[in-house]
């Protein structure tokens, strides 16, 4: 709830002129435990990629974002593998703490504030509980015993989704992301009995191309509007 994507409303149609007031009122009614506006996040689910009319949201300092959903039922070896990496499941307290530190280090500056590390700590506690319950795992990529990349894969029946894929800023462009995505996904296929892997990425960011290089194919595009307290 304290994250700007912690609670959000999904509509069955894209925004139209005049929806700003209506949508924020619906959010306030659904999440009435906020004493004052903490964040607003809206997305919409349509078969076609419809952006709608959202200028009034931008005028109210909302951000408009898009994400491409990719999936695969078979992974390909990365084009540029990093054979020096050790890929392993995150298990110990120290390993989980290192994951928190790396996630905070990789945070988008527009989201970062004094509460962000606390949020990440709580988020990772939840993922750790999910891992302990057999719903998936968190994976780390280690180079000379240094955590240089991490991600989660959690499943619901036959489908599994990647979570929070990150690479240490000082170790990028070394084949770490592609190798980690490939090897962790291979473990998930083998151990969890899943049939499909799913992830979401910025369509204009190079990570989407990395995912496609190991077998992922774009399936749909999601759009969202968001505002949060302290947003610059």
Short mmCIF file of C-alpha atoms in Angstrom, two decimals:
data_model
loop_
_atom_site.label_atom_id
_atom_site.label_comp_id
_atom_site.label_asym_id
_atom_site.label_seq_id
_atom_site.Cartn_x
_atom_site.Cartn_y
_atom_site.Cartn_z
CA UNK A 1 0.00 0.00 0.00
CA UNK A 2 2.88 2.42 0.61
CA UNK A 3 4.26 1.94 -2.90
CA UNK A 4 2.91 3.97 -5.80
CA UNK A 5 2.01 0.69 -7.52
CA UNK A 6 0.91 -0.99 -4.30
CA UNK A 7 -2.79 -0.47 -5.01
CA UNK A 8 -4.28 0.37 -8.39
CA UNK A 9 -7.54 0.31 -10.30
CA UNK A 10 -8.01 -1.58 -13.58
CA UNK A 11 -10.65 -0.20 -15.93
CA UNK A 12 -12.25 -1.96 -18.89
CA UNK A 13 -11.70 0.99 -21.21
CA UNK A 14 -8.98 3.62 -21.77
CA UNK A 15 -9.32 7.11 -20.29
CA UNK A 16 -11.59 9.61 -21.96
CA UNK A 17 -11.86 13.35 -21.58
CA UNK A 18 -13.26 14.16 -18.14
CA UNK A 19 -12.22 10.88 -16.50
CA UNK A 20 -9.60 12.38 -14.17
CA UNK A 21 -12.11 13.39 -11.50
CA UNK A 22 -14.17 10.21 -11.84
CA UNK A 23 -11.17 7.88 -11.73
CA UNK A 24 -9.55 9.55 -8.71
CA UNK A 25 -12.88 9.47 -6.85
CA UNK A 26 -13.20 5.73 -7.54
CA UNK A 27 -9.65 5.19 -6.25
CA UNK A 28 -10.38 7.18 -3.07
CA UNK A 29 -13.51 5.12 -2.44
CA UNK A 30 -11.74 1.79 -2.99
CA UNK A 31 -8.70 2.67 -0.86
CA UNK A 32 -10.23 4.90 1.78
CA UNK A 33 -7.66 4.11 4.47
CA UNK A 34 -5.30 6.75 3.07
CA UNK A 35 -5.75 9.88 5.20
CA UNK A 36 -4.65 12.01 2.26
CA UNK A 37 -3.84 11.23 -1.37
CA UNK A 38 -0.75 8.99 -1.32
CA UNK A 39 -0.78 7.79 -4.91
CA UNK A 40 -3.07 7.16 -7.84
CA UNK A 41 -2.41 4.41 -10.35
CA UNK A 42 -4.71 3.40 -13.17
CA UNK A 43 -4.44 0.87 -15.95
CA UNK A 44 -6.90 -0.52 -18.46
CA UNK A 45 -7.43 -3.89 -20.05
CA UNK A 46 -8.37 -3.93 -23.73
CA UNK A 47 -7.76 -6.40 -26.53
CA UNK A 48 -6.50 -3.60 -28.74
CA UNK A 49 -3.66 -1.31 -27.68
CA UNK A 50 -5.75 1.78 -26.98
CA UNK A 51 -4.04 4.68 -25.23
CA UNK A 52 -7.17 6.78 -24.87
CA UNK A 53 -7.26 10.52 -24.13
CA UNK A 54 -5.09 11.28 -21.12
CA UNK A 55 -3.86 14.87 -21.53
CA UNK A 56 -5.76 16.07 -18.46
CA UNK A 57 -3.91 13.45 -16.41
CA UNK A 58 -0.57 14.75 -17.67
CA UNK A 59 -1.67 18.29 -16.82
CA UNK A 60 -2.30 17.01 -13.26
CA UNK A 61 1.31 15.69 -13.12
CA UNK A 62 0.52 12.05 -13.81
CA UNK A 63 3.03 9.91 -15.68
CA UNK A 64 1.99 7.85 -18.68
CA UNK A 65 3.86 4.58 -19.03
CA UNK A 66 3.72 1.60 -21.33
CA UNK A 67 4.99 -1.93 -20.91
CA UNK A 68 5.27 -4.78 -23.38
CA UNK A 69 4.23 -8.22 -22.12
CA UNK A 70 6.48 -11.01 -23.41
CA UNK A 71 6.17 -14.76 -22.98
CA UNK A 72 7.77 -18.01 -24.08
CA UNK A 73 7.34 -21.74 -23.66
CA UNK A 74 10.93 -22.45 -24.71
CA UNK A 75 14.13 -20.60 -23.91
CA UNK A 76 17.06 -20.05 -26.28
CA UNK A 77 20.67 -19.85 -25.16
CA UNK A 78 21.78 -16.20 -24.91
CA UNK A 79 23.69 -14.77 -27.85
CA UNK A 80 26.38 -13.39 -25.55
CA UNK A 81 26.48 -15.63 -22.47
CA UNK A 82 28.65 -14.81 -19.49
CA UNK A 83 30.22 -18.14 -18.60
CA UNK A 84 31.91 -16.70 -15.50
CA UNK A 85 28.60 -16.20 -13.70
CA UNK A 86 27.36 -18.40 -10.90
CA UNK A 87 23.55 -18.50 -10.84
CA UNK A 88 21.98 -19.67 -7.59
CA UNK A 89 18.85 -19.38 -5.50
CA UNK A 90 18.81 -16.72 -2.79
CA UNK A 91 18.50 -18.48 0.58
CA UNK A 92 20.40 -16.96 3.51
CA UNK A 93 19.66 -13.76 5.43
CA UNK A 94 22.80 -12.16 4.03
CA UNK A 95 21.85 -13.07 0.48
CA UNK A 96 18.39 -11.55 0.88
CA UNK A 97 19.90 -8.40 2.41
CA UNK A 98 22.29 -8.15 -0.53
CA UNK A 99 19.32 -8.40 -2.89
CA UNK A 100 17.63 -5.48 -1.11
CA UNK A 101 20.80 -3.39 -1.44
CA UNK A 102 21.12 -4.17 -5.15
CA UNK A 103 17.45 -3.42 -5.81
CA UNK A 104 17.80 -0.06 -4.05
CA UNK A 105 21.00 0.70 -5.97
CA UNK A 106 19.20 0.03 -9.26
CA UNK A 107 16.08 2.05 -8.40
CA UNK A 108 14.83 4.52 -10.97
CA UNK A 109 15.68 7.97 -9.54
CA UNK A 110 12.12 9.19 -10.13
CA UNK A 111 10.82 6.60 -7.65
CA UNK A 112 13.55 6.89 -5.05
CA UNK A 113 12.85 8.56 -1.70
CA UNK A 114 13.65 8.08 2.00
CA UNK A 115 11.06 5.29 2.28
CA UNK A 116 12.22 3.28 -0.71
CA UNK A 117 14.63 0.98 1.12
CA UNK A 118 11.98 0.22 3.74
CA UNK A 119 9.56 -0.61 0.95
CA UNK A 120 12.11 -2.94 -0.68
CA UNK A 121 12.79 -4.68 2.61
CA UNK A 122 9.09 -5.37 3.10
CA UNK A 123 8.65 -6.42 -0.52
CA UNK A 124 11.50 -8.92 -0.28
CA UNK A 125 10.06 -10.32 2.95
CA UNK A 126 6.91 -11.15 0.99
CA UNK A 127 8.87 -12.75 -1.84
CA UNK A 128 10.86 -14.76 0.70
CA UNK A 129 7.63 -16.06 2.23
CA UNK A 130 6.39 -16.99 -1.24
CA UNK A 131 9.64 -18.84 -1.94
CA UNK A 132 9.33 -20.70 1.38
CA UNK A 133 5.79 -21.70 0.39
CA UNK A 134 7.00 -23.29 -2.84
CA UNK A 135 5.61 -20.61 -5.15
CA UNK A 136 8.93 -19.80 -6.79
CA UNK A 137 12.42 -18.55 -6.08
CA UNK A 138 14.66 -15.51 -6.09
CA UNK A 139 17.88 -15.92 -8.05
CA UNK A 140 21.23 -14.18 -7.87
CA UNK A 141 24.01 -13.85 -10.43
CA UNK A 142 27.44 -13.83 -8.80
CA UNK A 143 30.75 -12.80 -10.31
CA UNK A 144 33.75 -13.44 -8.06
CA UNK A 145 31.33 -13.81 -5.13
CA UNK A 146 29.78 -10.39 -5.80
CA UNK A 147 26.03 -10.16 -6.43
CA UNK A 148 25.83 -8.47 -9.83
CA UNK A 149 22.27 -9.34 -10.85
CA UNK A 150 19.05 -10.68 -9.39
CA UNK A 151 15.46 -11.51 -10.24
CA UNK A 152 12.49 -13.50 -9.01
CA UNK A 153 10.35 -16.12 -10.76
CA UNK A 154 7.01 -17.01 -9.16
CA UNK A 155 4.34 -19.26 -10.57
CA UNK A 156 0.62 -19.89 -10.48
CA UNK A 157 -0.18 -23.30 -11.92
CA UNK A 158 1.30 -23.47 -15.44
CA UNK A 159 2.45 -19.85 -15.77
CA UNK A 160 5.38 -18.13 -14.08
CA UNK A 161 6.33 -14.46 -14.06
CA UNK A 162 9.69 -12.77 -13.70
CA UNK A 163 9.92 -10.06 -11.03
CA UNK A 164 12.24 -7.06 -10.70
CA UNK A 165 15.09 -8.02 -13.05
CA UNK A 166 18.15 -5.94 -12.11
CA UNK A 167 21.83 -5.76 -13.06
CA UNK A 168 24.44 -3.88 -11.03
CA UNK A 169 25.19 -0.58 -12.85
CA UNK A 170 28.95 -1.25 -12.81
CA UNK A 171 28.56 -4.67 -14.45
CA UNK A 172 26.20 -3.97 -17.33
CA UNK A 173 26.84 -4.92 -20.96
CA UNK A 174 28.62 -8.10 -19.91
CA UNK A 175 25.91 -10.61 -20.80
CA UNK A 176 24.75 -10.84 -17.19
CA UNK A 177 21.06 -10.10 -17.71
CA UNK A 178 20.57 -12.52 -20.60
CA UNK A 179 22.50 -15.28 -18.84
CA UNK A 180 20.57 -14.81 -15.58
CA UNK A 181 17.18 -14.73 -17.31
CA UNK A 182 18.02 -17.85 -19.33
CA UNK A 183 19.52 -19.98 -16.55
CA UNK A 184 16.97 -19.07 -13.88
CA UNK A 185 14.14 -19.70 -16.34
CA UNK A 186 15.61 -23.09 -17.22
CA UNK A 187 15.61 -24.03 -13.53
CA UNK A 188 11.99 -22.90 -13.19
CA UNK A 189 10.93 -24.99 -16.18
CA UNK A 190 12.72 -28.05 -14.83
CA UNK A 191 11.70 -27.84 -11.17
CA UNK A 192 8.25 -26.23 -11.16
CA UNK A 193 6.44 -27.98 -14.00
CA UNK A 194 5.44 -24.67 -15.58
CA UNK A 195 4.66 -24.33 -19.27
CA UNK A 196 5.02 -20.59 -19.86
CA UNK A 197 7.30 -17.82 -18.66
CA UNK A 198 6.02 -14.24 -18.71
CA UNK A 199 7.62 -10.87 -18.11
CA UNK A 200 6.94 -7.20 -18.73
CA UNK A 201 9.46 -4.66 -20.00
CA UNK A 202 9.71 -1.10 -21.23
CA UNK A 203 9.24 -1.42 -25.02
CA UNK A 204 11.80 1.32 -25.66
CA UNK A 205 14.45 -0.04 -23.29
CA UNK A 206 17.23 -2.40 -24.38
CA UNK A 207 16.17 -5.04 -21.82
CA UNK A 208 13.20 -6.01 -24.01
CA UNK A 209 15.63 -6.90 -26.80
CA UNK A 210 17.70 -8.99 -24.37
CA UNK A 211 14.58 -10.94 -23.39
CA UNK A 212 13.67 -11.52 -27.02
CA UNK A 213 17.18 -12.84 -27.68
CA UNK A 214 16.57 -15.74 -25.26
CA UNK A 215 13.22 -16.69 -26.75
CA UNK A 216 10.59 -14.27 -25.45
CA UNK A 217 8.03 -12.88 -27.89
CA UNK A 218 5.92 -9.73 -27.39
CA UNK A 219 2.23 -10.49 -26.86
CA UNK A 220 0.54 -7.26 -25.83
CA UNK A 221 1.16 -3.73 -24.59
CA UNK A 222 -0.08 -2.39 -21.27
CA UNK A 223 -0.60 1.28 -20.48
CA UNK A 224 -0.81 3.01 -17.12
CA UNK A 225 -1.21 6.45 -15.55
CA UNK A 226 0.31 7.13 -12.15
CA UNK A 227 0.88 9.91 -9.64
CA UNK A 228 2.46 9.59 -6.21
CA UNK A 229 3.14 11.87 -3.28
CA UNK A 230 6.49 13.58 -3.68
CA UNK A 231 6.52 12.99 -7.44
CA UNK A 232 8.72 15.50 -9.24
#
